[in-house]
Short mmCIF file of N, CA, C and O in Angstrom, two decimals:
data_model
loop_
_atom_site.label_atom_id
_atom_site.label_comp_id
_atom_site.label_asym_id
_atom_site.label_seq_id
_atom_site.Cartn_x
_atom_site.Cartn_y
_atom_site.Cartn_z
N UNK Y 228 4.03 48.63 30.35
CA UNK Y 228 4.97 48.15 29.38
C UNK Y 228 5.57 49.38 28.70
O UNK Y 228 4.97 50.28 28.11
N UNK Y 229 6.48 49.28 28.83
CA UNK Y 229 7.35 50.65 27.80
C UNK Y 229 7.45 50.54 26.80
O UNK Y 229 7.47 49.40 26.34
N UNK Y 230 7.60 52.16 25.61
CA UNK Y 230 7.63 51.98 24.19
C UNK Y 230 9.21 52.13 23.86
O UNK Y 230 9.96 52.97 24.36
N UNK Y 231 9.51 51.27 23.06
CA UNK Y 231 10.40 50.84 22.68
C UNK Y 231 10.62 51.20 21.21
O UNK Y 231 10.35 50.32 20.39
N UNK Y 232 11.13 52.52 20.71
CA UNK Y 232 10.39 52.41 19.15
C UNK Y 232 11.77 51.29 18.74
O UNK Y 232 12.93 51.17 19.13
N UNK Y 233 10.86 50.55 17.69
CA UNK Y 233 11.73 49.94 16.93
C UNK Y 233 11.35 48.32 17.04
O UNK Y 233 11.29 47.51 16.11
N UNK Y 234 11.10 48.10 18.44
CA UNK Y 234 10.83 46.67 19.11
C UNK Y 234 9.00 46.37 19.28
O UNK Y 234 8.42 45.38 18.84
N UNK Y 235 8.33 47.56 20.05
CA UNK Y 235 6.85 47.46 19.70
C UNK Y 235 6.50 48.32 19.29
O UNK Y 235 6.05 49.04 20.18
N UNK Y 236 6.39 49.03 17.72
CA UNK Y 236 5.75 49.92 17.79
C UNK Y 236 4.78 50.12 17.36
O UNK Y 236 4.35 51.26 17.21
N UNK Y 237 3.95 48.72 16.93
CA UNK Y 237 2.63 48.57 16.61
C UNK Y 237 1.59 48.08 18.48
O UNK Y 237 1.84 47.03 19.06
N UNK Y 238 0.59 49.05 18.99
CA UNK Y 238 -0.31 48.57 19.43
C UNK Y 238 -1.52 48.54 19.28
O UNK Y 238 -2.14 49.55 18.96
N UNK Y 239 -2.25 47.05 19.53
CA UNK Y 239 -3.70 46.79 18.61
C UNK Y 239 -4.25 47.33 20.21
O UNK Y 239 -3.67 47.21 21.28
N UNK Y 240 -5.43 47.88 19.95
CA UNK Y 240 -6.27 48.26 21.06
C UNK Y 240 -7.95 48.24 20.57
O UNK Y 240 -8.48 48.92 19.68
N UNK Y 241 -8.52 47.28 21.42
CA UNK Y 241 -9.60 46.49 20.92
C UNK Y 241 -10.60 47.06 22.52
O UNK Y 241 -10.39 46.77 23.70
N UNK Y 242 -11.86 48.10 21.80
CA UNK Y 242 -12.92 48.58 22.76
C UNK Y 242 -14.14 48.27 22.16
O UNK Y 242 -14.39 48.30 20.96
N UNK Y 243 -14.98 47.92 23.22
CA UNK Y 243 -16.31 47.74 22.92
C UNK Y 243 -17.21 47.87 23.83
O UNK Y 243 -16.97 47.51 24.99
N UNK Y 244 -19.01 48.66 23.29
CA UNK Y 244 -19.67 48.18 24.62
C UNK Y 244 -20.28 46.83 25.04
O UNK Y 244 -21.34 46.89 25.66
N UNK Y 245 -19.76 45.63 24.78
CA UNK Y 245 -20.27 44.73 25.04
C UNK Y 245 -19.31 43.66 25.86
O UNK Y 245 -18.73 42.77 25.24
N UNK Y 246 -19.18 43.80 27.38
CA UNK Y 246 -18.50 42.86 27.90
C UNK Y 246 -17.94 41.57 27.42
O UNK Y 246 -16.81 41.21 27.09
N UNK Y 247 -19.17 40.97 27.50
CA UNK Y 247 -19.34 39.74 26.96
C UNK Y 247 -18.59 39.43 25.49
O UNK Y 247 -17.95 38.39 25.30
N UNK Y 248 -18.77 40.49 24.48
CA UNK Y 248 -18.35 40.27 23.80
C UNK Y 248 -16.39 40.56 23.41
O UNK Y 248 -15.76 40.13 22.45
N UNK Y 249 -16.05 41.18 24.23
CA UNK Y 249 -14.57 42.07 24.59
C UNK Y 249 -13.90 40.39 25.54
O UNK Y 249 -12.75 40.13 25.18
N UNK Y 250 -14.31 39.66 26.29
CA UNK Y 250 -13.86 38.47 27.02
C UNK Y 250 -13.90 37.37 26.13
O UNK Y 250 -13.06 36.47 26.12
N UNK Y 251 -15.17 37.46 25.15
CA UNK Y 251 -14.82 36.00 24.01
C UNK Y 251 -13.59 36.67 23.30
O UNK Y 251 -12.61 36.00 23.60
N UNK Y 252 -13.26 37.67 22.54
CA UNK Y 252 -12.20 37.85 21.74
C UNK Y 252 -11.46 38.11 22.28
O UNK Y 252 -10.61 38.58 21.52
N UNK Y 253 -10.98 38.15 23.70
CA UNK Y 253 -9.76 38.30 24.74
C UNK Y 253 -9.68 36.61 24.95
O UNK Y 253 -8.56 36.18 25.19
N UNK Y 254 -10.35 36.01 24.90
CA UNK Y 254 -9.97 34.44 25.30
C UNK Y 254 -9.43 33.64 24.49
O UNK Y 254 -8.83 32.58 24.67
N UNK Y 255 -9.78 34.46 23.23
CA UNK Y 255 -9.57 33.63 21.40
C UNK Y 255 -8.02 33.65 21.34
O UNK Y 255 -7.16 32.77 21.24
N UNK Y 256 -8.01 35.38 21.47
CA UNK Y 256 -6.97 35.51 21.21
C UNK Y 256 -5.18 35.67 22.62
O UNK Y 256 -4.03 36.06 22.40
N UNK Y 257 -5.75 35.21 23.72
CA UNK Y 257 -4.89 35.15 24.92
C UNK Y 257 -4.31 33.65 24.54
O UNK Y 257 -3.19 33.30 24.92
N UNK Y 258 -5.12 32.85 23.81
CA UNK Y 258 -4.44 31.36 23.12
C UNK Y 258 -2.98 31.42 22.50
O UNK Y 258 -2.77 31.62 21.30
N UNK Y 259 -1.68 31.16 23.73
CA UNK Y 259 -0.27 31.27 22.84
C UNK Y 259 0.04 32.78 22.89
O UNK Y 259 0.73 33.08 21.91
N UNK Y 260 -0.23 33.89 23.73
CA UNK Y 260 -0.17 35.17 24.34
C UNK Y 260 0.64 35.15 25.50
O UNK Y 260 0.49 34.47 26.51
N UNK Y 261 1.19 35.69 25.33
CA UNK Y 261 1.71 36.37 26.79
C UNK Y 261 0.95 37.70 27.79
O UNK Y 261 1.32 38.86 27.60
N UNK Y 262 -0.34 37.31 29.03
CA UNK Y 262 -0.78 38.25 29.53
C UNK Y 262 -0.24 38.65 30.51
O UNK Y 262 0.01 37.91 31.46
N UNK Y 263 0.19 40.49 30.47
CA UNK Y 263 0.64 41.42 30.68
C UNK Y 263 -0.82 41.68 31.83
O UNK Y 263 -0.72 41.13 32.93
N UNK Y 264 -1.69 42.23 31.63
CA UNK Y 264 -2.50 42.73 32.78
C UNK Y 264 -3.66 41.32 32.75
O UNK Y 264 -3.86 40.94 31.59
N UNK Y 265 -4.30 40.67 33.62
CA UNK Y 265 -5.44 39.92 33.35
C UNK Y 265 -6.84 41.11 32.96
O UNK Y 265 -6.92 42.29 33.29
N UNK Y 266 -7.87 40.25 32.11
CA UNK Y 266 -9.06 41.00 32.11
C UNK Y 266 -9.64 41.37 32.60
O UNK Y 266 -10.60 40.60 32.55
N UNK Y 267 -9.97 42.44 33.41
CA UNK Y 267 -10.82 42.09 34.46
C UNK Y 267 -11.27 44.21 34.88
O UNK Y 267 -11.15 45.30 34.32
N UNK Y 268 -11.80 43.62 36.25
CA UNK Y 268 -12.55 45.23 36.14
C UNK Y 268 -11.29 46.11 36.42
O UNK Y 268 -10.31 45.59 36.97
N UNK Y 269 -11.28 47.61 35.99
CA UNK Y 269 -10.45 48.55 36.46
C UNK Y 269 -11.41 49.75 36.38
O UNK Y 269 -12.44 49.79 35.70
N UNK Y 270 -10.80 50.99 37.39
CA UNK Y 270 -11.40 51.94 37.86
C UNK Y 270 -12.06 52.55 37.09
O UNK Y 270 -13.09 53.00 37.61
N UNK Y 271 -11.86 52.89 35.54
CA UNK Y 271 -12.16 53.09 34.58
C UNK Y 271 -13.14 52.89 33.72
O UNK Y 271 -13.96 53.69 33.26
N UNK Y 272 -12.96 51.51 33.49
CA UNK Y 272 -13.76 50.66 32.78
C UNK Y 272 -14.64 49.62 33.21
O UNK Y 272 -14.76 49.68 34.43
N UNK Y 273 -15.39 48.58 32.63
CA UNK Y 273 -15.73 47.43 33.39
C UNK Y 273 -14.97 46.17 33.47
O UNK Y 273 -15.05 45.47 34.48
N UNK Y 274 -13.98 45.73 32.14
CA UNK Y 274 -13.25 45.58 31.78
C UNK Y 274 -11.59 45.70 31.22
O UNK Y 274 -11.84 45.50 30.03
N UNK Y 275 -10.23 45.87 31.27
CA UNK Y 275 -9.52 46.68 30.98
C UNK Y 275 -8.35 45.02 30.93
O UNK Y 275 -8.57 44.02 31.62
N UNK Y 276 -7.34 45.14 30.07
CA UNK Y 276 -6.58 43.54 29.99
C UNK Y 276 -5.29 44.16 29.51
O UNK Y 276 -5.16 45.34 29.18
N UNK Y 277 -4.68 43.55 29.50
CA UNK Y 277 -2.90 44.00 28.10
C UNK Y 277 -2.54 42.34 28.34
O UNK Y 277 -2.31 41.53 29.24
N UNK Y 278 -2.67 42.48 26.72
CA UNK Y 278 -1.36 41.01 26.42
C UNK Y 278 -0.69 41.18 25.49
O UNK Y 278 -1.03 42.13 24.78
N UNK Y 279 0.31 40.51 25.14
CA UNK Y 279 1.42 40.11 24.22
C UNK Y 279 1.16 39.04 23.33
O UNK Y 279 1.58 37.91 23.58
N UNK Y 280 0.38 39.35 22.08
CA UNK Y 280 -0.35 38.43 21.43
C UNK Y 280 1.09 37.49 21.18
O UNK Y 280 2.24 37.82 21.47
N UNK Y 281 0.62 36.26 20.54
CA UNK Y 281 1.74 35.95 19.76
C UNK Y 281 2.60 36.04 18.61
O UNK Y 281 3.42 35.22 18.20
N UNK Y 282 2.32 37.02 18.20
CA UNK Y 282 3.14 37.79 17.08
C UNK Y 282 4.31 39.05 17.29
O UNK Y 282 5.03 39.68 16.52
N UNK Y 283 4.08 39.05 18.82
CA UNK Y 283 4.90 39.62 19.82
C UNK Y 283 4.35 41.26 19.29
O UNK Y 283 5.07 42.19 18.92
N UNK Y 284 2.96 41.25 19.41
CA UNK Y 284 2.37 42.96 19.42
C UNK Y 284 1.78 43.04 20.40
O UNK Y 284 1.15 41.99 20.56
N UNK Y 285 1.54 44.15 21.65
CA UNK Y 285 0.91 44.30 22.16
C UNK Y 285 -0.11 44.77 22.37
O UNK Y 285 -0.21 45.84 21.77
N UNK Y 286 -1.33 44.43 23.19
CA UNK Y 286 -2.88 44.74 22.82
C UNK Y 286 -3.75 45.57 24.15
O UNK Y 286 -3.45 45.61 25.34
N UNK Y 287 -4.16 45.79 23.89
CA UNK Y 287 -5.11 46.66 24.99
C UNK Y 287 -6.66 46.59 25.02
O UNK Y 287 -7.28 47.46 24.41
N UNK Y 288 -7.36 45.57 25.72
CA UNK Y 288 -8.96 45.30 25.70
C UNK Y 288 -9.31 46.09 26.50
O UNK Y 288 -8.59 46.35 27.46
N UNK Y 289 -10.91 46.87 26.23
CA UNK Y 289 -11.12 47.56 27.06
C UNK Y 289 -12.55 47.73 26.82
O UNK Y 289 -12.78 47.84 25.62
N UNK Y 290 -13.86 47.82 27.77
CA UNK Y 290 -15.11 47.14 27.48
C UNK Y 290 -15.62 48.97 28.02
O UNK Y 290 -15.18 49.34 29.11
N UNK Y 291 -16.31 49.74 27.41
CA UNK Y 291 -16.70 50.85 27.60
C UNK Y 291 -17.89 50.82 28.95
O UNK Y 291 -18.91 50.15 28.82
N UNK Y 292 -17.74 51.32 29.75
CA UNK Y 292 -18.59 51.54 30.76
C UNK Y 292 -20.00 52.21 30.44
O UNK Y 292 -20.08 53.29 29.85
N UNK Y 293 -21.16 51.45 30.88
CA UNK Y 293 -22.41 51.92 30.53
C UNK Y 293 -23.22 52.70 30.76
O UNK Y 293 -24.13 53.13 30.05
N UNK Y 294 -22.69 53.09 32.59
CA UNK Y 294 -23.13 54.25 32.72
C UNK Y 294 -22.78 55.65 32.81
O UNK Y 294 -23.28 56.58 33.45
N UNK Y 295 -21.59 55.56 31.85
CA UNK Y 295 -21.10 56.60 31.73
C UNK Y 295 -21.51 57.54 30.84
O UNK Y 295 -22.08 56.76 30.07
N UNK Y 296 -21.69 58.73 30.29
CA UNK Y 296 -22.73 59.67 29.64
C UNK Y 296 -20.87 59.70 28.32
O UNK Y 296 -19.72 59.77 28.77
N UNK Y 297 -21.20 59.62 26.93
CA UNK Y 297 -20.36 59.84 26.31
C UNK Y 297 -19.94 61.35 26.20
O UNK Y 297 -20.81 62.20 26.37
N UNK Y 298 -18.59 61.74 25.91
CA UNK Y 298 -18.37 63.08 25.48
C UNK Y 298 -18.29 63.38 25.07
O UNK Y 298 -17.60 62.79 24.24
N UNK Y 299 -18.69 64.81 24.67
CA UNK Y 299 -19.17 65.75 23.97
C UNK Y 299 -18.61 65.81 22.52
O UNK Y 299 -17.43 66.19 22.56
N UNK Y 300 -19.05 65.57 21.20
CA UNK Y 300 -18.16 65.69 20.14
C UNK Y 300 -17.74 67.06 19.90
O UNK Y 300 -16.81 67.06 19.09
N UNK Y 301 -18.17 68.59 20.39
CA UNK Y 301 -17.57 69.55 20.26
C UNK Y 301 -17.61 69.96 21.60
O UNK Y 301 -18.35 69.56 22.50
N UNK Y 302 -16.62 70.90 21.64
CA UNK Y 302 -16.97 72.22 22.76
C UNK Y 302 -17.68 73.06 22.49
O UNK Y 302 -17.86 73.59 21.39
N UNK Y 303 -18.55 73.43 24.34
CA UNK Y 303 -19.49 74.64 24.18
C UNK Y 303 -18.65 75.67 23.58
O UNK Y 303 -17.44 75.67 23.39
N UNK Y 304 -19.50 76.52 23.33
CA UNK Y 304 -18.79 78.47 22.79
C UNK Y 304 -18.39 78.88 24.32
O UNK Y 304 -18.63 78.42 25.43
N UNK Y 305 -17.78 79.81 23.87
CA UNK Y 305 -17.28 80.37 25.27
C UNK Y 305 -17.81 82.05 24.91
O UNK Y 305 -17.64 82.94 25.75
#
């Protein structure tokens, strides 16, 4: 979806590690939405979605992968 300033330039982007819980609040809120990507797995994630809530903002779900090792809050020294 392209940025458009002026037309969307608010996007909500909603991550979590809990599948389960990232598909109930993707289902709540896909009610009267326009979906842009379905929920579902991507290479990335386990989870990954885009819709067009009905307030005409667009959203980005995305369910954090578990076995992935998080990164690093600083860099090593060099």
């Amino acid at each position: 979806m392209p940025w458009n300033p002026g037309e969307n330039a608010v996007l909500v982007s909603v991550r979590g590690d809990d599948a389960e819980e990232i598909a109930a609040l993707w289902e709540r809120l896909a009610v009267g939405s326009t979906v842009v990507r379905p929920l579902e797995p991507a290479s990335w994630a386990p989870l990954y979605g885009m819709l067009r809530d009905r307030f005409a903002s667009p959203g980005c779900w995305t369910s954090r992968p578990t076995t992935r090792a998080d990164p690093p809050t600083s860099l090593p020294a060099m």
